Amino acid sequence: MRETIIAIVGPTAVGKTELSIEIAKRFNGEVISGDSMQVYKGMDIGTAKISSEEMQGVPHHLLDIKEPDEAYSAADFKVHVQRLVKEISDKGRLPIIVGGSGLYIQAALFDYNFPDIKRDEELTEQLEKQAQEEGIEEIYERLQQVDPKQAEKIHPNNHRRVIRALEIYETSGKPKSEWELEQTVETPYNVIFIGLEMDRTELYEQINHRVDFMLEKGLLDEVKSLYNHGFKDTQAMRAIGYKEFIPYLEGKQTLEEAVEQLKQNSRRYAKRQYTWFRNKLAIDWYAVSPSSRREKFKMIFDKLAGILKMK
């Protein structure tokens, strides 16, 4: 019998965390974080990581499992989720995945078979050196030539993904986009997708307020601490909420410019998240607003009660 999973998705700052707690309390659930950055220790404020008090006694998984200088991938996430879904289900409880990292969630729930291509450290180092000396544009142009479909999905400034995509082609002789075409579109689970969306103007206001709140809570000190511990060039520090402050810490930007950049990047990311989920997965969407949230949540609870009763 297939395990039932609730997956709560949508853009940043839309209310996913609050909904996940209430669903977990009503339906005997445990939460699995579907955020690729919340796995890192010491990265709490900038990732909007849930606090112990906010958990309200609900068990949470995949938080604080990595040091900031350790790598973490969608393939790692898939392995962790498969194990956790079985463990939670075997206890008679309901697994609830919540987050905005679309690729991670899709990879775990649709049983992606990641190409078993070991990293070529020498090639990676060579590409990284070239990117530093000649600019990432040269590497990105090479990727456009050998794998234009994959290049379309990656922002040129995302050095890690650009280099990895080119490395896969150079190592295997097959573009990453072809590997992805071989993936299954079936899920081994009974997944109930719940998507939260919000009017764009309201969502952008929520995002701006969230950034201001993060700064009040000490985001700048959190970034400084990570920077001073030597994590500047890690995968983790390239995350939105952290990378924007590095130019400020190095005297290349004012704090006001860094904060505005963070707000802008967060708004753009929310737009990309929403587009990604809309295009990739069959999701029941609920339009929420600060004033209608409780009403929409009740609709979701009622619908889940009917679905889960039939299982």
PDB file of C-alpha atoms in Angstrom:
ATOM      1  CA  MET A   1       0.000   0.000   0.000  1.00  0.00           C
ATOM      2  CA  ARG A   2       1.367   3.413  -0.977  1.00  0.00           C
ATOM      3  CA  GLU A   3       2.211   5.862   1.794  1.00  0.00           C
ATOM      4  CA  THR A   4       0.135   9.049   1.890  1.00  0.00           C
ATOM      5  CA  ILE A   5       2.073  12.340   1.993  1.00  0.00           C
ATOM      6  CA  ILE A   6       0.859  15.910   2.265  1.00  0.00           C
ATOM      7  CA  ALA A   7       3.052  18.336   0.289  1.00  0.00           C
ATOM      8  CA  ILE A   8       2.564  22.038   1.036  1.00  0.00           C
ATOM      9  CA  VAL A   9       4.205  24.231  -1.585  1.00  0.00           C
ATOM     10  CA  GLY A  10       4.222  27.787  -2.840  1.00  0.00           C
ATOM     11  CA  PRO A  11       6.329  30.944  -2.843  1.00  0.00           C
ATOM     12  CA  THR A  12       8.243  32.295   0.123  1.00  0.00           C
ATOM     13  CA  ALA A  13       6.345  34.219   2.852  1.00  0.00           C
ATOM     14  CA  VAL A  14       2.912  32.913   1.815  1.00  0.00           C
ATOM     15  CA  GLY A  15       2.109  31.025   5.051  1.00  0.00           C
ATOM     16  CA  LYS A  16       3.248  27.435   4.419  1.00  0.00           C
ATOM     17  CA  THR A  17       4.841  26.961   7.844  1.00  0.00           C
ATOM     18  CA  GLU A  18       1.744  28.041   9.765  1.00  0.00           C
ATOM     19  CA  LEU A  19      -0.455  25.746   7.673  1.00  0.00           C
ATOM     20  CA  SER A  20       1.883  22.778   8.112  1.00  0.00           C
ATOM     21  CA  ILE A  21       1.777  23.057  11.912  1.00  0.00           C
ATOM     22  CA  GLU A  22      -2.010  23.172  11.979  1.00  0.00           C
ATOM     23  CA  ILE A  23      -2.339  20.196   9.615  1.00  0.00           C
ATOM     24  CA  ALA A  24       0.175  18.210  11.665  1.00  0.00           C
ATOM     25  CA  LYS A  25      -1.733  18.887  14.893  1.00  0.00           C
ATOM     26  CA  ARG A  26      -5.100  17.983  13.376  1.00  0.00           C
ATOM     27  CA  PHE A  27      -4.030  14.861  11.488  1.00  0.00           C
ATOM     28  CA  ASN A  28      -1.247  13.391  13.650  1.00  0.00           C
ATOM     29  CA  GLY A  29       1.537  14.490  11.363  1.00  0.00           C
ATOM     30  CA  GLU A  30       5.269  15.109  11.348  1.00  0.00           C
ATOM     31  CA  VAL A  31       6.897  17.783   9.197  1.00  0.00           C
ATOM     32  CA  ILE A  32       9.756  17.231   6.754  1.00  0.00           C
ATOM     33  CA  SER A  33      11.418  20.475   5.712  1.00  0.00           C
ATOM     34  CA  GLY A  34      11.509  20.857   1.930  1.00  0.00           C
ATOM     35  CA  ASP A  35      13.840  23.859   2.047  1.00  0.00           C
ATOM     36  CA  SER A  36      17.323  23.258   0.645  1.00  0.00           C
ATOM     37  CA  MET A  37      18.934  25.832   2.978  1.00  0.00           C
ATOM     38  CA  GLN A  38      17.318  24.947   6.290  1.00  0.00           C
ATOM     39  CA  VAL A  39      19.511  21.848   6.484  1.00  0.00           C
ATOM     40  CA  TYR A  40      22.408  24.112   7.522  1.00  0.00           C
ATOM     41  CA  LYS A  41      23.326  24.802  11.150  1.00  0.00           C
ATOM     42  CA  GLY A  42      23.676  28.444  12.085  1.00  0.00           C
ATOM     43  CA  MET A  43      21.528  29.614   9.177  1.00  0.00           C
ATOM     44  CA  ASP A  44      18.312  30.287  11.047  1.00  0.00           C
ATOM     45  CA  ILE A  45      17.131  33.849  10.500  1.00  0.00           C
ATOM     46  CA  GLY A  46      17.937  34.185   6.806  1.00  0.00           C
ATOM     47  CA  THR A  47      16.205  30.893   5.950  1.00  0.00           C
ATOM     48  CA  ALA A  48      13.138  31.705   8.108  1.00  0.00           C
ATOM     49  CA  LYS A  49      13.763  28.454   9.971  1.00  0.00           C
ATOM     50  CA  ILE A  50      10.987  27.513  12.359  1.00  0.00           C
ATOM     51  CA  SER A  51      11.800  27.943  16.057  1.00  0.00           C
ATOM     52  CA  SER A  52      11.210  25.331  18.765  1.00  0.00           C
ATOM     53  CA  GLU A  53       8.340  27.407  20.148  1.00  0.00           C
ATOM     54  CA  GLU A  54       6.699  27.724  16.725  1.00  0.00           C
ATOM     55  CA  MET A  55       6.828  23.934  16.266  1.00  0.00           C
ATOM     56  CA  GLN A  56       4.255  23.588  19.072  1.00  0.00           C
ATOM     57  CA  GLY A  57       5.478  20.093  19.825  1.00  0.00           C
ATOM     58  CA  VAL A  58       5.204  18.862  16.229  1.00  0.00           C
ATOM     59  CA  PRO A  59       8.265  16.753  15.249  1.00  0.00           C
ATOM     60  CA  HIS A  60      10.345  18.326  12.454  1.00  0.00           C
ATOM     61  CA  HIS A  61      12.951  16.684  10.241  1.00  0.00           C
ATOM     62  CA  LEU A  62      15.857  17.771   7.988  1.00  0.00           C
ATOM     63  CA  LEU A  63      16.698  20.893   9.967  1.00  0.00           C
ATOM     64  CA  ASP A  64      20.285  21.578  11.097  1.00  0.00           C
ATOM     65  CA  ILE A  65      21.754  18.365   9.703  1.00  0.00           C
ATOM     66  CA  LYS A  66      24.710  19.917   7.831  1.00  0.00           C
ATOM     67  CA  GLU A  67      27.558  22.307   8.549  1.00  0.00           C
ATOM     68  CA  PRO A  68      27.600  25.417   6.305  1.00  0.00           C
ATOM     69  CA  ASP A  69      30.651  24.175   4.390  1.00  0.00           C
ATOM     70  CA  GLU A  70      29.102  20.800   3.524  1.00  0.00           C
ATOM     71  CA  ALA A  71      27.372  20.100   0.219  1.00  0.00           C
ATOM     72  CA  TYR A  72      23.721  19.067   0.054  1.00  0.00           C
ATOM     73  CA  SER A  73      21.875  18.085  -3.114  1.00  0.00           C
ATOM     74  CA  ALA A  74      18.476  17.035  -4.380  1.00  0.00           C
ATOM     75  CA  ALA A  75      19.826  13.471  -4.532  1.00  0.00           C
ATOM     76  CA  ASP A  76      20.693  13.639  -0.806  1.00  0.00           C
ATOM     77  CA  PHE A  77      17.241  15.038  -0.079  1.00  0.00           C
ATOM     78  CA  LYS A  78      15.569  12.201  -1.977  1.00  0.00           C
ATOM     79  CA  VAL A  79      17.383   9.569   0.117  1.00  0.00           C
ATOM     80  CA  HIS A  80      16.483  11.326   3.370  1.00  0.00           C
ATOM     81  CA  VAL A  81      12.827  11.812   2.436  1.00  0.00           C
ATOM     82  CA  GLN A  82      12.325   8.198   1.387  1.00  0.00           C
ATOM     83  CA  ARG A  83      13.690   7.000   4.721  1.00  0.00           C
ATOM     84  CA  LEU A  84      11.661   9.503   6.741  1.00  0.00           C
ATOM     85  CA  VAL A  85       8.381   8.823   4.919  1.00  0.00           C
ATOM     86  CA  LYS A  86       8.696   5.132   5.767  1.00  0.00           C
ATOM     87  CA  GLU A  87       9.657   5.785   9.392  1.00  0.00           C
ATOM     88  CA  ILE A  88       6.832   8.292   9.961  1.00  0.00           C
ATOM     89  CA  SER A  89       4.229   6.148   8.169  1.00  0.00           C
ATOM     90  CA  ASP A  90       5.295   3.022  10.057  1.00  0.00           C
ATOM     91  CA  LYS A  91       4.451   4.872  13.295  1.00  0.00           C
ATOM     92  CA  GLY A  92       0.941   5.482  11.995  1.00  0.00           C
ATOM     93  CA  ARG A  93       1.623   9.185  11.527  1.00  0.00           C
ATOM     94  CA  LEU A  94       1.261  11.442   8.483  1.00  0.00           C
ATOM     95  CA  PRO A  95       4.375  12.761   6.678  1.00  0.00           C
ATOM     96  CA  ILE A  96       4.010  16.428   5.673  1.00  0.00           C
ATOM     97  CA  ILE A  97       6.609  17.961   3.368  1.00  0.00           C
ATOM     98  CA  VAL A  98       6.628  21.737   3.410  1.00  0.00           C
ATOM     99  CA  GLY A  99       8.860  24.097   1.506  1.00  0.00           C
ATOM    100  CA  GLY A 100       9.657  26.060  -1.577  1.00  0.00           C
ATOM    101  CA  SER A 101      12.579  24.133  -3.093  1.00  0.00           C
ATOM    102  CA  GLY A 102      10.651  22.752  -6.048  1.00  0.00           C
ATOM    103  CA  LEU A 103      13.353  20.590  -7.597  1.00  0.00           C
ATOM    104  CA  TYR A 104      14.052  18.917  -4.250  1.00  0.00           C
ATOM    105  CA  ILE A 105      10.397  18.129  -3.611  1.00  0.00           C
ATOM    106  CA  GLN A 106       9.801  16.869  -7.138  1.00  0.00           C
ATOM    107  CA  ALA A 107      12.951  14.740  -7.051  1.00  0.00           C
ATOM    108  CA  ALA A 108      11.963  13.079  -3.779  1.00  0.00           C
ATOM    109  CA  LEU A 109       8.288  12.489  -4.512  1.00  0.00           C
ATOM    110  CA  PHE A 110       8.683  11.349  -8.109  1.00  0.00           C
ATOM    111  CA  ASP A 111      11.567   9.000  -7.392  1.00  0.00           C
ATOM    112  CA  TYR A 112      14.163  10.637  -9.604  1.00  0.00           C
ATOM    113  CA  ASN A 113      17.079   8.410 -10.527  1.00  0.00           C
ATOM    114  CA  PHE A 114      19.995  10.800 -10.451  1.00  0.00           C
ATOM    115  CA  PRO A 115      22.761   9.983 -12.913  1.00  0.00           C
ATOM    116  CA  ASP A 116      25.502   8.108 -11.108  1.00  0.00           C
ATOM    117  CA  ILE A 117      28.192  10.424 -12.384  1.00  0.00           C
ATOM    118  CA  LYS A 118      30.937  10.907  -9.851  1.00  0.00           C
ATOM    119  CA  ARG A 119      32.340  14.409  -9.592  1.00  0.00           C
ATOM    120  CA  ASP A 120      35.508  14.963 -11.564  1.00  0.00           C
ATOM    121  CA  GLU A 121      37.321  17.123  -9.013  1.00  0.00           C
ATOM    122  CA  GLU A 122      40.064  18.036 -11.465  1.00  0.00           C
ATOM    123  CA  LEU A 123      37.568  19.162 -14.122  1.00  0.00           C
ATOM    124  CA  THR A 124      35.493  21.044 -11.540  1.00  0.00           C
ATOM    125  CA  GLU A 125      38.581  22.859 -10.292  1.00  0.00           C
ATOM    126  CA  GLN A 126      39.591  23.683 -13.848  1.00  0.00           C
ATOM    127  CA  LEU A 127      36.133  25.102 -14.684  1.00  0.00           C
ATOM    128  CA  GLU A 128      35.996  27.085 -11.443  1.00  0.00           C
ATOM    129  CA  LYS A 129      39.436  28.544 -12.142  1.00  0.00           C
ATOM    130  CA  GLN A 130      38.376  29.482 -15.653  1.00  0.00           C
ATOM    131  CA  ALA A 131      35.203  31.112 -14.308  1.00  0.00           C
ATOM    132  CA  GLN A 132      37.273  33.204 -11.912  1.00  0.00           C
ATOM    133  CA  GLU A 133      39.809  34.246 -14.529  1.00  0.00           C
ATOM    134  CA  GLU A 134      37.591  34.744 -17.583  1.00  0.00           C
ATOM    135  CA  GLY A 135      34.151  35.162 -16.032  1.00  0.00           C
ATOM    136  CA  ILE A 136      31.257  32.711 -15.700  1.00  0.00           C
ATOM    137  CA  GLU A 137      29.907  33.981 -19.047  1.00  0.00           C
ATOM    138  CA  GLU A 138      32.474  31.873 -20.934  1.00  0.00           C
ATOM    139  CA  ILE A 139      31.386  28.710 -19.102  1.00  0.00           C
ATOM    140  CA  TYR A 140      27.713  29.570 -19.564  1.00  0.00           C
ATOM    141  CA  GLU A 141      28.191  30.047 -23.318  1.00  0.00           C
ATOM    142  CA  ARG A 142      29.786  26.594 -23.550  1.00  0.00           C
ATOM    143  CA  LEU A 143      26.808  25.153 -21.698  1.00  0.00           C
ATOM    144  CA  GLN A 144      24.424  26.921 -24.099  1.00  0.00           C
ATOM    145  CA  GLN A 145      26.201  25.232 -27.008  1.00  0.00           C
ATOM    146  CA  VAL A 146      26.175  21.667 -25.628  1.00  0.00           C
ATOM    147  CA  ASP A 147      22.967  21.732 -23.565  1.00  0.00           C
ATOM    148  CA  PRO A 148      20.760  24.726 -24.481  1.00  0.00           C
ATOM    149  CA  LYS A 149      17.696  23.309 -22.670  1.00  0.00           C
ATOM    150  CA  GLN A 150      19.578  23.054 -19.378  1.00  0.00           C
ATOM    151  CA  ALA A 151      21.144  26.483 -19.881  1.00  0.00           C
ATOM    152  CA  GLU A 152      17.635  27.976 -20.114  1.00  0.00           C
ATOM    153  CA  LYS A 153      16.832  26.662 -16.629  1.00  0.00           C
ATOM    154  CA  ILE A 154      19.934  28.057 -14.922  1.00  0.00           C
ATOM    155  CA  HIS A 155      20.685  31.674 -14.180  1.00  0.00           C
ATOM    156  CA  PRO A 156      24.148  32.560 -15.553  1.00  0.00           C
ATOM    157  CA  ASN A 157      25.189  33.810 -12.103  1.00  0.00           C
ATOM    158  CA  ASN A 158      24.509  30.438 -10.476  1.00  0.00           C
ATOM    159  CA  HIS A 159      28.136  29.327 -10.829  1.00  0.00           C
ATOM    160  CA  ARG A 160      27.700  25.989  -9.061  1.00  0.00           C
ATOM    161  CA  ARG A 161      24.833  24.768 -11.248  1.00  0.00           C
ATOM    162  CA  VAL A 162      26.372  26.071 -14.479  1.00  0.00           C
ATOM    163  CA  ILE A 163      29.662  24.301 -13.751  1.00  0.00           C
ATOM    164  CA  ARG A 164      27.938  21.079 -12.610  1.00  0.00           C
ATOM    165  CA  ALA A 165      25.764  20.930 -15.753  1.00  0.00           C
ATOM    166  CA  LEU A 166      28.793  21.369 -17.992  1.00  0.00           C
ATOM    167  CA  GLU A 167      30.756  18.847 -15.945  1.00  0.00           C
ATOM    168  CA  ILE A 168      27.987  16.241 -16.407  1.00  0.00           C
ATOM    169  CA  TYR A 169      28.160  16.702 -20.167  1.00  0.00           C
ATOM    170  CA  GLU A 170      31.968  16.603 -20.269  1.00  0.00           C
ATOM    171  CA  THR A 171      32.122  13.526 -18.035  1.00  0.00           C
ATOM    172  CA  SER A 172      29.247  11.446 -19.422  1.00  0.00           C
ATOM    173  CA  GLY A 173      29.007  12.696 -23.002  1.00  0.00           C
ATOM    174  CA  LYS A 174      25.287  13.238 -22.474  1.00  0.00           C
ATOM    175  CA  PRO A 175      23.599  16.576 -21.623  1.00  0.00           C
ATOM    176  CA  LYS A 176      21.928  16.900 -18.226  1.00  0.00           C
ATOM    177  CA  SER A 177      18.644  17.715 -19.991  1.00  0.00           C
ATOM    178  CA  GLU A 178      18.721  14.240 -21.617  1.00  0.00           C
ATOM    179  CA  TRP A 179      19.321  12.595 -18.242  1.00  0.00           C
ATOM    180  CA  GLU A 180      16.274  14.453 -16.917  1.00  0.00           C
ATOM    181  CA  LEU A 181      14.072  13.267 -19.796  1.00  0.00           C
ATOM    182  CA  GLU A 182      14.662   9.705 -18.622  1.00  0.00           C
ATOM    183  CA  GLN A 183      13.152  10.452 -15.215  1.00  0.00           C
ATOM    184  CA  THR A 184       9.852   8.936 -14.185  1.00  0.00           C
ATOM    185  CA  VAL A 185       6.711  11.060 -13.962  1.00  0.00           C
ATOM    186  CA  GLU A 186       5.051   8.556 -11.648  1.00  0.00           C
ATOM    187  CA  THR A 187       5.174   8.836  -7.887  1.00  0.00           C
ATOM    188  CA  PRO A 188       5.452   5.810  -5.591  1.00  0.00           C
ATOM    189  CA  TYR A 189       3.376   7.716  -3.016  1.00  0.00           C
ATOM    190  CA  ASN A 190      -0.170   8.928  -2.633  1.00  0.00           C
ATOM    191  CA  VAL A 191       0.682  12.645  -2.636  1.00  0.00           C
ATOM    192  CA  ILE A 192      -1.851  15.333  -1.752  1.00  0.00           C
ATOM    193  CA  PHE A 193      -0.460  18.617  -3.059  1.00  0.00           C
ATOM    194  CA  ILE A 194      -1.610  21.846  -1.427  1.00  0.00           C
ATOM    195  CA  GLY A 195      -0.425  25.098  -2.972  1.00  0.00           C
ATOM    196  CA  LEU A 196      -0.705  28.498  -1.345  1.00  0.00           C
ATOM    197  CA  GLU A 197      -0.717  31.578  -3.550  1.00  0.00           C
ATOM    198  CA  MET A 198      -1.260  35.260  -2.872  1.00  0.00           C
ATOM    199  CA  ASP A 199      -1.969  38.410  -4.826  1.00  0.00           C
ATOM    200  CA  ARG A 200       1.438  39.584  -6.047  1.00  0.00           C
ATOM    201  CA  THR A 201       1.224  43.054  -4.478  1.00  0.00           C
ATOM    202  CA  GLU A 202       0.262  41.575  -1.107  1.00  0.00           C
ATOM    203  CA  LEU A 203       2.926  38.879  -1.363  1.00  0.00           C
ATOM    204  CA  TYR A 204       5.639  41.414  -2.143  1.00  0.00           C
ATOM    205  CA  GLU A 205       4.546  43.464   0.869  1.00  0.00           C
ATOM    206  CA  GLN A 206       4.769  40.330   3.022  1.00  0.00           C
ATOM    207  CA  ILE A 207       8.269  39.638   1.690  1.00  0.00           C
ATOM    208  CA  ASN A 208       9.447  43.186   2.389  1.00  0.00           C
ATOM    209  CA  HIS A 209       8.053  43.013   5.934  1.00  0.00           C
ATOM    210  CA  ARG A 210       9.696  39.634   6.459  1.00  0.00           C
ATOM    211  CA  VAL A 211      13.109  41.007   5.445  1.00  0.00           C
ATOM    212  CA  ASP A 212      12.694  43.942   7.853  1.00  0.00           C
ATOM    213  CA  PHE A 213      11.715  41.506  10.613  1.00  0.00           C
ATOM    214  CA  MET A 214      14.753  39.310   9.883  1.00  0.00           C
ATOM    215  CA  LEU A 215      17.025  42.329  10.249  1.00  0.00           C
ATOM    216  CA  GLU A 216      15.393  43.188  13.577  1.00  0.00           C
ATOM    217  CA  LYS A 217      16.011  39.621  14.750  1.00  0.00           C
ATOM    218  CA  GLY A 218      19.738  39.869  13.936  1.00  0.00           C
ATOM    219  CA  LEU A 219      20.178  38.647  10.357  1.00  0.00           C
ATOM    220  CA  LEU A 220      23.230  40.844   9.795  1.00  0.00           C
ATOM    221  CA  ASP A 221      25.000  39.382  12.838  1.00  0.00           C
ATOM    222  CA  GLU A 222      24.161  35.874  11.600  1.00  0.00           C
ATOM    223  CA  VAL A 223      25.730  36.597   8.204  1.00  0.00           C
ATOM    224  CA  LYS A 224      28.779  38.235   9.830  1.00  0.00           C
ATOM    225  CA  SER A 225      29.324  35.189  12.022  1.00  0.00           C
ATOM    226  CA  LEU A 226      29.238  32.817   9.032  1.00  0.00           C
ATOM    227  CA  TYR A 227      31.504  35.139   7.043  1.00  0.00           C
ATOM    228  CA  ASN A 228      34.010  35.416   9.903  1.00  0.00           C
ATOM    229  CA  HIS A 229      34.072  31.632  10.267  1.00  0.00           C
ATOM    230  CA  GLY A 230      35.324  31.341   6.689  1.00  0.00           C
ATOM    231  CA  PHE A 231      32.124  30.220   4.982  1.00  0.00           C
ATOM    232  CA  LYS A 232      32.093  32.999   2.360  1.00  0.00           C
ATOM    233  CA  ASP A 233      32.680  30.735  -0.663  1.00  0.00           C
ATOM    234  CA  THR A 234      30.436  27.839   0.345  1.00  0.00           C
ATOM    235  CA  GLN A 235      27.301  26.608  -1.383  1.00  0.00           C
ATOM    236  CA  ALA A 236      25.276  27.667   1.660  1.00  0.00           C
ATOM    237  CA  MET A 237      26.419  31.293   1.543  1.00  0.00           C
ATOM    238  CA  ARG A 238      25.191  31.667  -2.030  1.00  0.00           C
ATOM    239  CA  ALA A 239      21.643  31.510  -0.703  1.00  0.00           C
ATOM    240  CA  ILE A 240      19.299  34.483  -0.823  1.00  0.00           C
ATOM    241  CA  GLY A 241      19.476  36.200   2.551  1.00  0.00           C
ATOM    242  CA  TYR A 242      23.224  35.732   2.872  1.00  0.00           C
ATOM    243  CA  LYS A 243      24.995  36.495  -0.401  1.00  0.00           C
ATOM    244  CA  GLU A 244      23.494  40.006  -0.559  1.00  0.00           C
ATOM    245  CA  PHE A 245      25.423  41.118   2.526  1.00  0.00           C
ATOM    246  CA  ILE A 246      28.889  40.015   1.416  1.00  0.00           C
ATOM    247  CA  PRO A 247      29.532  43.169  -0.686  1.00  0.00           C
ATOM    248  CA  TYR A 248      28.488  45.242   2.346  1.00  0.00           C
ATOM    249  CA  LEU A 249      30.818  43.330   4.675  1.00  0.00           C
ATOM    250  CA  GLU A 250      33.639  43.917   2.192  1.00  0.00           C
ATOM    251  CA  GLY A 251      32.950  47.643   1.977  1.00  0.00           C
ATOM    252  CA  LYS A 252      31.684  47.551  -1.597  1.00  0.00           C
ATOM    253  CA  GLN A 253      28.068  48.474  -0.853  1.00  0.00           C
ATOM    254  CA  THR A 254      26.018  50.318   1.734  1.00  0.00           C
ATOM    255  CA  LEU A 255      23.760  48.405   4.110  1.00  0.00           C
ATOM    256  CA  GLU A 256      20.722  50.067   2.514  1.00  0.00           C
ATOM    257  CA  GLU A 257      21.801  48.773  -0.911  1.00  0.00           C
ATOM    258  CA  ALA A 258      22.306  45.264   0.460  1.00  0.00           C
ATOM    259  CA  VAL A 259      18.861  45.245   2.092  1.00  0.00           C
ATOM    260  CA  GLU A 260      17.168  46.498  -1.069  1.00  0.00           C
ATOM    261  CA  GLN A 261      19.005  43.828  -3.087  1.00  0.00           C
ATOM    262  CA  LEU A 262      17.770  41.165  -0.661  1.00  0.00           C
ATOM    263  CA  LYS A 263      14.173  42.343  -0.966  1.00  0.00           C
ATOM    264  CA  GLN A 264      14.413  42.401  -4.751  1.00  0.00           C
ATOM    265  CA  ASN A 265      16.026  38.944  -4.939  1.00  0.00           C
ATOM    266  CA  SER A 266      13.390  37.549  -2.566  1.00  0.00           C
ATOM    267  CA  ARG A 267      10.560  38.941  -4.685  1.00  0.00           C
ATOM    268  CA  ARG A 268      12.094  37.530  -7.858  1.00  0.00           C
ATOM    269  CA  TYR A 269      12.634  34.171  -6.192  1.00  0.00           C
ATOM    270  CA  ALA A 270       8.990  34.045  -5.093  1.00  0.00           C
ATOM    271  CA  LYS A 271       7.913  34.671  -8.671  1.00  0.00           C
ATOM    272  CA  ARG A 272      10.203  31.886  -9.947  1.00  0.00           C
ATOM    273  CA  GLN A 273       8.938  29.483  -7.270  1.00  0.00           C
ATOM    274  CA  TYR A 274       5.322  30.088  -8.196  1.00  0.00           C
ATOM    275  CA  THR A 275       6.007  29.680 -11.924  1.00  0.00           C
ATOM    276  CA  TRP A 276       7.980  26.486 -11.302  1.00  0.00           C
ATOM    277  CA  PHE A 277       5.259  24.820  -9.229  1.00  0.00           C
ATOM    278  CA  ARG A 278       2.549  25.922 -11.664  1.00  0.00           C
ATOM    279  CA  ASN A 279       4.380  24.367 -14.607  1.00  0.00           C
ATOM    280  CA  LYS A 280       5.707  21.187 -13.029  1.00  0.00           C
ATOM    281  CA  LEU A 281       3.124  19.701 -10.673  1.00  0.00           C
ATOM    282  CA  ALA A 282      -0.624  19.096 -10.445  1.00  0.00           C
ATOM    283  CA  ILE A 283      -1.488  21.119  -7.358  1.00  0.00           C
ATOM    284  CA  ASP A 284      -4.707  22.283  -5.677  1.00  0.00           C
ATOM    285  CA  TRP A 285      -4.120  26.015  -5.282  1.00  0.00           C
ATOM    286  CA  TYR A 286      -5.632  28.180  -2.566  1.00  0.00           C
ATOM    287  CA  ALA A 287      -5.447  31.956  -2.849  1.00  0.00           C
ATOM    288  CA  VAL A 288      -4.805  33.360   0.623  1.00  0.00           C
ATOM    289  CA  SER A 289      -4.439  36.858   2.022  1.00  0.00           C
ATOM    290  CA  PRO A 290      -3.736  38.122   5.533  1.00  0.00           C
ATOM    291  CA  SER A 291      -7.485  38.651   5.994  1.00  0.00           C
ATOM    292  CA  SER A 292      -8.732  35.411   4.361  1.00  0.00           C
ATOM    293  CA  ARG A 293      -6.066  32.999   5.634  1.00  0.00           C
ATOM    294  CA  ARG A 294      -8.154  31.434   8.409  1.00  0.00           C
ATOM    295  CA  GLU A 295     -11.115  30.873   6.109  1.00  0.00           C
ATOM    296  CA  LYS A 296      -8.937  29.224   3.429  1.00  0.00           C
ATOM    297  CA  PHE A 297      -7.142  27.096   5.989  1.00  0.00           C
ATOM    298  CA  LYS A 298     -10.508  25.788   7.218  1.00  0.00           C
ATOM    299  CA  MET A 299     -11.397  24.827   3.622  1.00  0.00           C
ATOM    300  CA  ILE A 300      -8.127  22.903   3.400  1.00  0.00           C
ATOM    301  CA  PHE A 301      -8.719  21.123   6.735  1.00  0.00           C
ATOM    302  CA  ASP A 302     -12.225  20.092   5.688  1.00  0.00           C
ATOM    303  CA  LYS A 303     -11.028  18.793   2.341  1.00  0.00           C
ATOM    304  CA  LEU A 304      -8.167  16.839   3.936  1.00  0.00           C
ATOM    305  CA  ALA A 305     -10.512  15.339   6.510  1.00  0.00           C
ATOM    306  CA  GLY A 306     -12.651  13.930   3.682  1.00  0.00           C
ATOM    307  CA  ILE A 307      -9.681  12.610   1.679  1.00  0.00           C
ATOM    308  CA  LEU A 308      -7.851  11.053   4.616  1.00  0.00           C
ATOM    309  CA  LYS A 309     -11.036   9.411   5.910  1.00  0.00           C
ATOM    310  CA  MET A 310     -11.277   7.479   2.637  1.00  0.00           C
ATOM    311  CA  LYS A 311      -7.695   6.145   2.921  1.00  0.00           C
TER     312      LYS A 311
END
